[in-house]
mmCIF file of C-alpha atoms and ligand atoms in Angstrom:
data_model
loop_
_atom_site.group_PDB
_atom_site.id
_atom_site.type_symbol
_atom_site.label_atom_id
_atom_site.label_comp_id
_atom_site.label_asym_id
_atom_site.label_seq_id
_atom_site.Cartn_x
_atom_site.Cartn_y
_atom_site.Cartn_z
ATOM 1 C CA MET Y 27 -29.413 15.275 -3.322
ATOM 2 C CA ARG Y 28 -25.804 13.985 -3.094
ATOM 3 C CA LYS Y 29 -23.817 15.155 -0.177
ATOM 4 C CA LYS Y 30 -20.464 16.752 -1.421
ATOM 5 C CA LEU Y 31 -17.307 15.171 -0.259
ATOM 6 C CA VAL Y 32 -13.965 16.852 -0.370
ATOM 7 C CA ALA Y 33 -11.074 14.477 0.255
ATOM 8 C CA GLY Y 34 -7.453 15.404 0.645
ATOM 9 C CA ASN Y 35 -4.829 13.080 -0.851
ATOM 10 C CA TRP Y 36 -1.612 13.883 1.104
ATOM 11 C CA LYS Y 37 0.432 11.505 -1.104
ATOM 12 C CA MET Y 38 3.850 10.802 0.355
ATOM 13 C CA HIS Y 39 3.950 14.128 2.352
ATOM 14 C CA GLY Y 40 3.760 14.770 5.998
ATOM 15 C CA SER Y 41 5.363 14.314 9.379
ATOM 16 C CA LEU Y 42 3.951 13.880 12.816
ATOM 17 C CA GLN Y 43 4.507 17.537 13.588
ATOM 18 C CA ALA Y 44 3.263 19.008 10.276
ATOM 19 C CA ASN Y 45 0.126 16.729 10.312
ATOM 20 C CA ALA Y 46 -0.737 17.656 13.859
ATOM 21 C CA ALA Y 47 -0.653 21.308 12.857
ATOM 22 C CA LEU Y 48 -2.682 20.796 9.626
ATOM 23 C CA LEU Y 49 -5.352 18.803 11.504
ATOM 24 C CA GLU Y 50 -5.661 21.342 14.199
ATOM 25 C CA ARG Y 51 -6.589 23.964 11.580
ATOM 26 C CA LEU Y 52 -8.841 21.695 9.782
ATOM 27 C CA LYS Y 53 -10.787 20.796 12.943
ATOM 28 C CA ALA Y 54 -11.108 24.606 13.767
ATOM 29 C CA GLY Y 55 -12.504 25.204 10.287
ATOM 30 C CA MET Y 56 -15.119 22.448 10.340
ATOM 31 C CA PRO Y 57 -18.066 24.386 11.999
ATOM 32 C CA GLY Y 58 -20.298 25.621 9.392
ATOM 33 C CA LEU Y 59 -19.251 23.363 6.492
ATOM 34 C CA GLN Y 60 -22.021 21.321 4.891
ATOM 35 C CA CYS Y 61 -19.842 18.913 2.910
ATOM 36 C CA GLU Y 62 -18.233 15.845 4.163
ATOM 37 C CA VAL Y 63 -14.379 16.269 4.643
ATOM 38 C CA ALA Y 64 -11.822 13.477 4.615
ATOM 39 C CA VAL Y 65 -8.031 13.169 4.557
ATOM 40 C CA CYS Y 66 -6.085 10.120 3.169
ATOM 41 C CA ALA Y 67 -2.695 9.806 4.588
ATOM 42 C CA PRO Y 68 0.412 7.569 4.305
ATOM 43 C CA PHE Y 69 -0.037 4.354 6.274
ATOM 44 C CA PRO Y 70 2.335 5.316 9.358
ATOM 45 C CA TYR Y 71 0.204 8.429 10.063
ATOM 46 C CA LEU Y 72 -3.222 6.526 10.211
ATOM 47 C CA ALA Y 73 -2.902 6.045 14.094
ATOM 48 C CA GLN Y 74 -2.300 9.714 14.537
ATOM 49 C CA LEU Y 75 -5.346 10.517 12.393
ATOM 50 C CA GLN Y 76 -7.405 8.097 14.497
ATOM 51 C CA ALA Y 77 -6.141 9.765 17.683
ATOM 52 C CA LEU Y 78 -6.570 13.304 16.557
ATOM 53 C CA LEU Y 79 -9.798 13.010 14.449
ATOM 54 C CA ALA Y 80 -11.842 10.235 16.154
ATOM 55 C CA SER Y 81 -14.174 12.742 17.977
ATOM 56 C CA THR Y 82 -14.464 15.194 14.980
ATOM 57 C CA GLN Y 83 -16.398 15.179 11.811
ATOM 58 C CA VAL Y 84 -13.349 14.745 9.665
ATOM 59 C CA ARG Y 85 -13.029 11.308 8.265
ATOM 60 C CA TRP Y 86 -9.738 9.575 7.251
ATOM 61 C CA GLY Y 87 -8.475 6.914 4.915
ATOM 62 C CA ALA Y 88 -5.466 5.416 3.193
ATOM 63 C CA GLN Y 89 -4.174 5.743 -0.279
ATOM 64 C CA SER Y 90 -3.852 2.216 -1.349
ATOM 65 C CA VAL Y 91 -4.593 -1.282 0.053
ATOM 66 C CA SER Y 92 -3.655 -4.881 -0.770
ATOM 67 C CA GLU Y 93 -5.897 -6.930 -2.842
ATOM 68 C CA HIS Y 94 -4.942 -9.941 -0.502
ATOM 69 C CA VAL Y 95 -6.582 -10.727 2.941
ATOM 70 C CA SER Y 96 -3.386 -11.741 4.512
ATOM 71 C CA GLY Y 97 -0.199 -13.713 3.972
ATOM 72 C CA ALA Y 98 3.321 -13.604 2.672
ATOM 73 C CA TYR Y 99 3.084 -10.140 0.866
ATOM 74 C CA THR Y 100 6.021 -8.278 2.270
ATOM 75 C CA GLY Y 101 5.383 -4.539 2.425
ATOM 76 C CA GLU Y 102 1.716 -4.813 1.854
ATOM 77 C CA VAL Y 103 -1.180 -3.504 4.094
ATOM 78 C CA SER Y 104 -4.509 -5.216 4.227
ATOM 79 C CA ALA Y 105 -8.044 -3.778 4.201
ATOM 80 C CA ALA Y 106 -8.760 -5.173 7.668
ATOM 81 C CA MET Y 107 -5.583 -3.446 8.997
ATOM 82 C CA LEU Y 108 -7.044 -0.191 7.720
ATOM 83 C CA CYS Y 109 -10.175 -0.839 9.570
ATOM 84 C CA GLU Y 110 -8.418 -1.242 12.831
ATOM 85 C CA PHE Y 111 -7.110 2.300 12.459
ATOM 86 C CA GLY Y 112 -10.621 3.720 11.875
ATOM 87 C CA CYS Y 113 -10.277 4.353 8.163
ATOM 88 C CA ARG Y 114 -13.538 5.011 6.306
ATOM 89 C CA TYR Y 115 -12.112 5.501 2.919
ATOM 90 C CA VAL Y 116 -9.389 4.126 0.765
ATOM 91 C CA LEU Y 117 -8.143 5.225 -2.638
ATOM 92 C CA VAL Y 118 -7.970 2.555 -5.244
ATOM 93 C CA GLY Y 119 -6.460 3.030 -8.767
ATOM 94 C CA HIS Y 120 -4.898 6.371 -8.280
ATOM 95 C CA SER Y 121 -3.067 7.231 -11.471
ATOM 96 C CA GLU Y 122 0.251 7.176 -9.660
ATOM 97 C CA ARG Y 123 -0.379 3.695 -8.465
ATOM 98 C CA ARG Y 124 -1.452 2.685 -12.067
ATOM 99 C CA SER Y 125 1.552 4.382 -13.798
ATOM 100 C CA LEU Y 126 4.379 4.200 -11.239
ATOM 101 C CA PHE Y 127 3.491 0.977 -9.596
ATOM 102 C CA GLY Y 128 2.005 -1.022 -12.486
ATOM 103 C CA GLU Y 129 -1.487 -1.530 -11.014
ATOM 104 C CA SER Y 130 -3.567 -3.035 -13.929
ATOM 105 C CA ASP Y 131 -7.303 -2.530 -14.175
ATOM 106 C CA ALA Y 132 -7.642 -6.159 -12.833
ATOM 107 C CA VAL Y 133 -5.581 -5.411 -9.694
ATOM 108 C CA VAL Y 134 -7.464 -2.179 -9.089
ATOM 109 C CA ALA Y 135 -10.734 -4.150 -9.273
ATOM 110 C CA ALA Y 136 -9.288 -6.713 -6.833
ATOM 111 C CA LYS Y 137 -8.414 -3.926 -4.430
ATOM 112 C CA PHE Y 138 -11.841 -2.405 -4.800
ATOM 113 C CA VAL Y 139 -13.306 -5.675 -3.812
ATOM 114 C CA ALA Y 140 -10.916 -6.309 -0.824
ATOM 115 C CA ALA Y 141 -11.737 -2.856 0.578
ATOM 116 C CA ARG Y 142 -15.484 -3.392 0.405
ATOM 117 C CA GLU Y 143 -15.401 -6.832 1.846
ATOM 118 C CA VAL Y 144 -14.274 -5.238 5.183
ATOM 119 C CA GLY Y 145 -16.679 -2.263 4.991
ATOM 120 C CA LEU Y 146 -14.217 0.372 3.771
ATOM 121 C CA VAL Y 147 -15.499 2.827 1.185
ATOM 122 C CA PRO Y 148 -13.210 2.624 -1.960
ATOM 123 C CA ILE Y 149 -12.706 5.814 -3.852
ATOM 124 C CA LEU Y 150 -12.121 4.519 -7.283
ATOM 125 C CA CYS Y 151 -9.890 6.802 -9.366
ATOM 126 C CA LEU Y 152 -10.390 6.897 -13.197
ATOM 127 C CA GLY Y 153 -8.723 9.138 -15.754
ATOM 128 C CA GLU Y 154 -6.864 9.337 -19.011
ATOM 129 C CA THR Y 155 -3.363 10.538 -19.896
ATOM 130 C CA LEU Y 156 -2.897 13.610 -22.119
ATOM 131 C CA ALA Y 157 -1.911 11.212 -25.097
ATOM 132 C CA GLU Y 158 -5.259 9.347 -24.638
ATOM 133 C CA ARG Y 159 -7.095 12.634 -24.527
ATOM 134 C CA GLU Y 160 -5.465 13.998 -27.600
ATOM 135 C CA ALA Y 161 -6.256 10.713 -29.351
ATOM 136 C CA GLY Y 162 -9.875 11.145 -28.615
ATOM 137 C CA ALA Y 163 -9.892 8.127 -26.280
ATOM 138 C CA THR Y 164 -11.045 9.746 -23.023
ATOM 139 C CA ALA Y 165 -14.446 8.116 -22.896
ATOM 140 C CA ALA Y 166 -13.101 4.754 -23.901
ATOM 141 C CA VAL Y 167 -10.304 4.696 -21.273
ATOM 142 C CA VAL Y 168 -12.529 5.832 -18.411
ATOM 143 C CA SER Y 169 -15.181 3.247 -19.305
ATOM 144 C CA ARG Y 170 -12.664 0.505 -19.601
ATOM 145 C CA GLN Y 171 -11.270 1.430 -16.107
ATOM 146 C CA LEU Y 172 -14.842 1.492 -14.661
ATOM 147 C CA ASP Y 173 -16.111 -1.598 -16.427
ATOM 148 C CA ALA Y 174 -13.168 -3.627 -14.968
ATOM 149 C CA VAL Y 175 -14.484 -2.867 -11.487
ATOM 150 C CA ILE Y 176 -18.294 -3.395 -12.469
ATOM 151 C CA ASP Y 177 -17.454 -6.711 -14.144
ATOM 152 C CA ARG Y 178 -15.526 -7.850 -11.014
ATOM 153 C CA ALA Y 179 -17.597 -6.414 -8.218
ATOM 154 C CA GLY Y 180 -21.089 -5.964 -9.808
ATOM 155 C CA VAL Y 181 -22.719 -2.637 -10.320
ATOM 156 C CA ALA Y 182 -24.467 -2.835 -6.890
ATOM 157 C CA ALA Y 183 -20.983 -2.563 -5.243
ATOM 158 C CA LEU Y 184 -20.900 1.122 -6.398
ATOM 159 C CA ALA Y 185 -23.685 1.888 -3.982
ATOM 160 C CA SER Y 186 -21.048 1.896 -1.111
ATOM 161 C CA ALA Y 187 -18.151 3.414 -3.194
ATOM 162 C CA VAL Y 188 -17.109 6.859 -4.485
ATOM 163 C CA VAL Y 189 -15.687 7.484 -7.965
ATOM 164 C CA ALA Y 190 -13.129 10.178 -8.688
ATOM 165 C CA TYR Y 191 -12.397 11.365 -12.224
ATOM 166 C CA GLU Y 192 -8.705 12.483 -12.236
ATOM 167 C CA PRO Y 193 -7.269 13.341 -15.663
ATOM 168 C CA VAL Y 194 -3.635 12.423 -15.485
ATOM 169 C CA TRP Y 195 -2.679 15.613 -17.297
ATOM 170 C CA ALA Y 196 -4.246 17.797 -14.652
ATOM 171 C CA ILE Y 197 -2.715 16.006 -11.610
ATOM 172 C CA GLY Y 198 -0.040 18.204 -10.080
ATOM 173 C CA THR Y 199 0.414 20.251 -13.144
ATOM 174 C CA GLY Y 200 -1.577 23.392 -12.317
ATOM 175 C CA VAL Y 201 -3.739 22.641 -15.462
ATOM 176 C CA THR Y 202 -7.240 22.004 -14.415
ATOM 177 C CA ALA Y 203 -9.851 20.382 -16.680
ATOM 178 C CA SER Y 204 -12.313 23.172 -17.429
ATOM 179 C CA PRO Y 205 -15.626 22.742 -15.703
ATOM 180 C CA ALA Y 206 -17.248 21.814 -18.982
ATOM 181 C CA GLN Y 207 -14.553 19.198 -19.696
ATOM 182 C CA ALA Y 208 -14.893 17.649 -16.285
ATOM 183 C CA GLN Y 209 -18.704 17.755 -16.448
ATOM 184 C CA GLU Y 210 -18.703 15.994 -19.742
ATOM 185 C CA VAL Y 211 -16.739 13.024 -18.303
ATOM 186 C CA HIS Y 212 -18.672 12.963 -15.038
ATOM 187 C CA ALA Y 213 -21.966 12.827 -16.960
ATOM 188 C CA ALA Y 214 -20.528 10.030 -19.000
ATOM 189 C CA ILE Y 215 -19.503 7.947 -15.998
ATOM 190 C CA ARG Y 216 -22.968 8.591 -14.388
ATOM 191 C CA LYS Y 217 -24.683 7.415 -17.658
ATOM 192 C CA ARG Y 218 -22.789 4.280 -17.938
ATOM 193 C CA VAL Y 219 -23.710 3.414 -14.330
ATOM 194 C CA ALA Y 220 -27.298 4.548 -14.961
ATOM 195 C CA ASP Y 221 -27.527 2.163 -17.955
ATOM 196 C CA LEU Y 222 -27.174 -0.639 -15.421
ATOM 197 C CA ASP Y 223 -28.960 0.839 -12.498
ATOM 198 C CA ALA Y 224 -30.506 4.324 -12.793
ATOM 199 C CA GLY Y 225 -31.264 4.739 -9.000
ATOM 200 C CA LEU Y 226 -27.754 3.880 -8.010
ATOM 201 C CA ALA Y 227 -26.279 6.160 -10.385
ATOM 202 C CA GLU Y 228 -28.371 9.063 -9.138
ATOM 203 C CA GLY Y 229 -26.907 8.574 -5.684
ATOM 204 C CA LEU Y 230 -23.288 7.959 -6.874
ATOM 205 C CA ARG Y 231 -20.720 10.647 -5.753
ATOM 206 C CA ILE Y 232 -18.329 11.409 -8.484
ATOM 207 C CA LEU Y 233 -15.407 13.555 -7.311
ATOM 208 C CA TYR Y 234 -13.150 15.675 -9.571
ATOM 209 C CA GLY Y 235 -9.321 15.747 -8.911
ATOM 210 C CA GLY Y 236 -6.497 17.467 -10.691
ATOM 211 C CA SER Y 237 -5.141 20.864 -9.768
ATOM 212 C CA VAL Y 238 -8.217 21.884 -7.710
ATOM 213 C CA LYS Y 239 -7.431 25.240 -5.997
ATOM 214 C CA PRO Y 240 -9.537 27.687 -4.053
ATOM 215 C CA GLN Y 241 -9.655 29.768 -7.188
ATOM 216 C CA ASN Y 242 -11.334 27.190 -9.389
ATOM 217 C CA ALA Y 243 -13.184 24.874 -6.898
ATOM 218 C CA ALA Y 244 -16.508 26.659 -6.792
ATOM 219 C CA GLU Y 245 -16.966 26.678 -10.565
ATOM 220 C CA LEU Y 246 -16.070 22.881 -10.707
ATOM 221 C CA PHE Y 247 -18.443 21.999 -7.831
ATOM 222 C CA ALA Y 248 -21.251 23.893 -9.395
ATOM 223 C CA GLN Y 249 -21.462 21.432 -12.350
ATOM 224 C CA ASP Y 250 -24.310 18.960 -12.204
ATOM 225 C CA ASP Y 251 -22.342 15.903 -11.892
ATOM 226 C CA ILE Y 252 -19.425 17.059 -9.951
ATOM 227 C CA ASP Y 253 -19.953 15.983 -6.181
ATOM 228 C CA GLY Y 254 -16.844 17.266 -4.612
ATOM 229 C CA GLY Y 255 -13.062 16.965 -5.058
ATOM 230 C CA LEU Y 256 -10.030 14.747 -4.490
ATOM 231 C CA ILE Y 257 -7.433 17.407 -3.695
ATOM 232 C CA GLY Y 258 -3.627 16.835 -3.761
ATOM 233 C CA GLY Y 259 -1.212 19.790 -3.342
ATOM 234 C CA ALA Y 260 -3.819 22.152 -1.922
ATOM 235 C CA ALA Y 261 -4.784 19.597 0.775
ATOM 236 C CA LEU Y 262 -1.452 20.215 2.510
ATOM 237 C CA VAL Y 263 -2.203 23.935 2.966
ATOM 238 C CA ALA Y 264 -4.938 24.323 5.669
ATOM 239 C CA ASP Y 265 -6.268 27.525 4.448
ATOM 240 C CA ASP Y 266 -6.442 26.318 0.825
ATOM 241 C CA PHE Y 267 -8.100 23.093 1.676
ATOM 242 C CA LEU Y 268 -10.671 24.719 3.876
ATOM 243 C CA ALA Y 269 -11.433 27.354 1.086
ATOM 244 C CA ILE Y 270 -11.969 24.316 -1.199
ATOM 245 C CA CYS Y 271 -14.292 22.744 1.418
ATOM 246 C CA GLN Y 272 -16.164 25.997 1.721
ATOM 247 C CA ALA Y 273 -16.666 26.016 -2.022
ATOM 248 C CA ALA Y 274 -18.292 22.728 -1.786
ATOM 249 C CA GLY Y 275 -20.840 24.153 0.692
HETATM 250 P P1 LIG C 26 -3.206 17.780 -7.294
HETATM 251 O O1 LIG C 26 -4.495 18.508 -6.660
HETATM 252 O O2 LIG C 26 -2.031 18.160 -6.680
HETATM 253 O O3 LIG C 26 -3.242 18.077 -8.825
HETATM 254 O O4 LIG C 26 -3.402 16.291 -7.254
HETATM 255 C C1 LIG C 26 -4.576 15.664 -7.426
HETATM 256 C C2 LIG C 26 -4.626 14.256 -7.138
HETATM 257 O O5 LIG C 26 -3.807 13.372 -7.444
HETATM 258 C C3 LIG C 26 -5.442 13.828 -5.969
HETATM 259 O O6 LIG C 26 -5.474 12.469 -5.712
#
């Protein structure tokens, strides 16, 4: 039985004051939740998360990481630095990183490796654009993105990682993949991993992301291969995020 994970991706939102208020509400809502809960914040707020969440069940992480260990990479943040701020998770390959910041499959794979090397749990984001879906290329795109990581890191590396399927056309648009659409891709991801290592695939958590709201979360999370969610906009509203966590159990 895979324990569900609901992770908030705050993207480039927040302030010290707003974060403190949001985290207070989250902490108060934690008792009774069965699922694991995490928040992924902008880098400058990781110290605040460490201070406010260290003695709670809420885990935290970053939204990206350098593929390099250290050196002359102005503006970058290494995986070891994220560890110093108590991060458990780091998003790699979010579609906004891929499309707006030019991260290729190879760069995403290198970031995945860098995260794992220091014990961070990468949340590997995969997903097709609307044009790719309409061209019938969803399975091919998601497989290509996944294979880039498996080829570089080896399938065994997925044992200490999480996958998130986030169709680009559903991110921030209010258009969610239907539970059946999401389930179909999640099952295909699990099958691809199972072809290499069935036991590992069985334990792999695959999150769905893209316009998850309190109204649609339960139906999505009820699908066999959906093991929680990666939440954008709704993660900034305490009541909504907690309602989504409750839908996960
Ligand atoms: P929304 O929930 O705002 O659609 O964002 C999803 C996302 O990109 C999470 O990483």
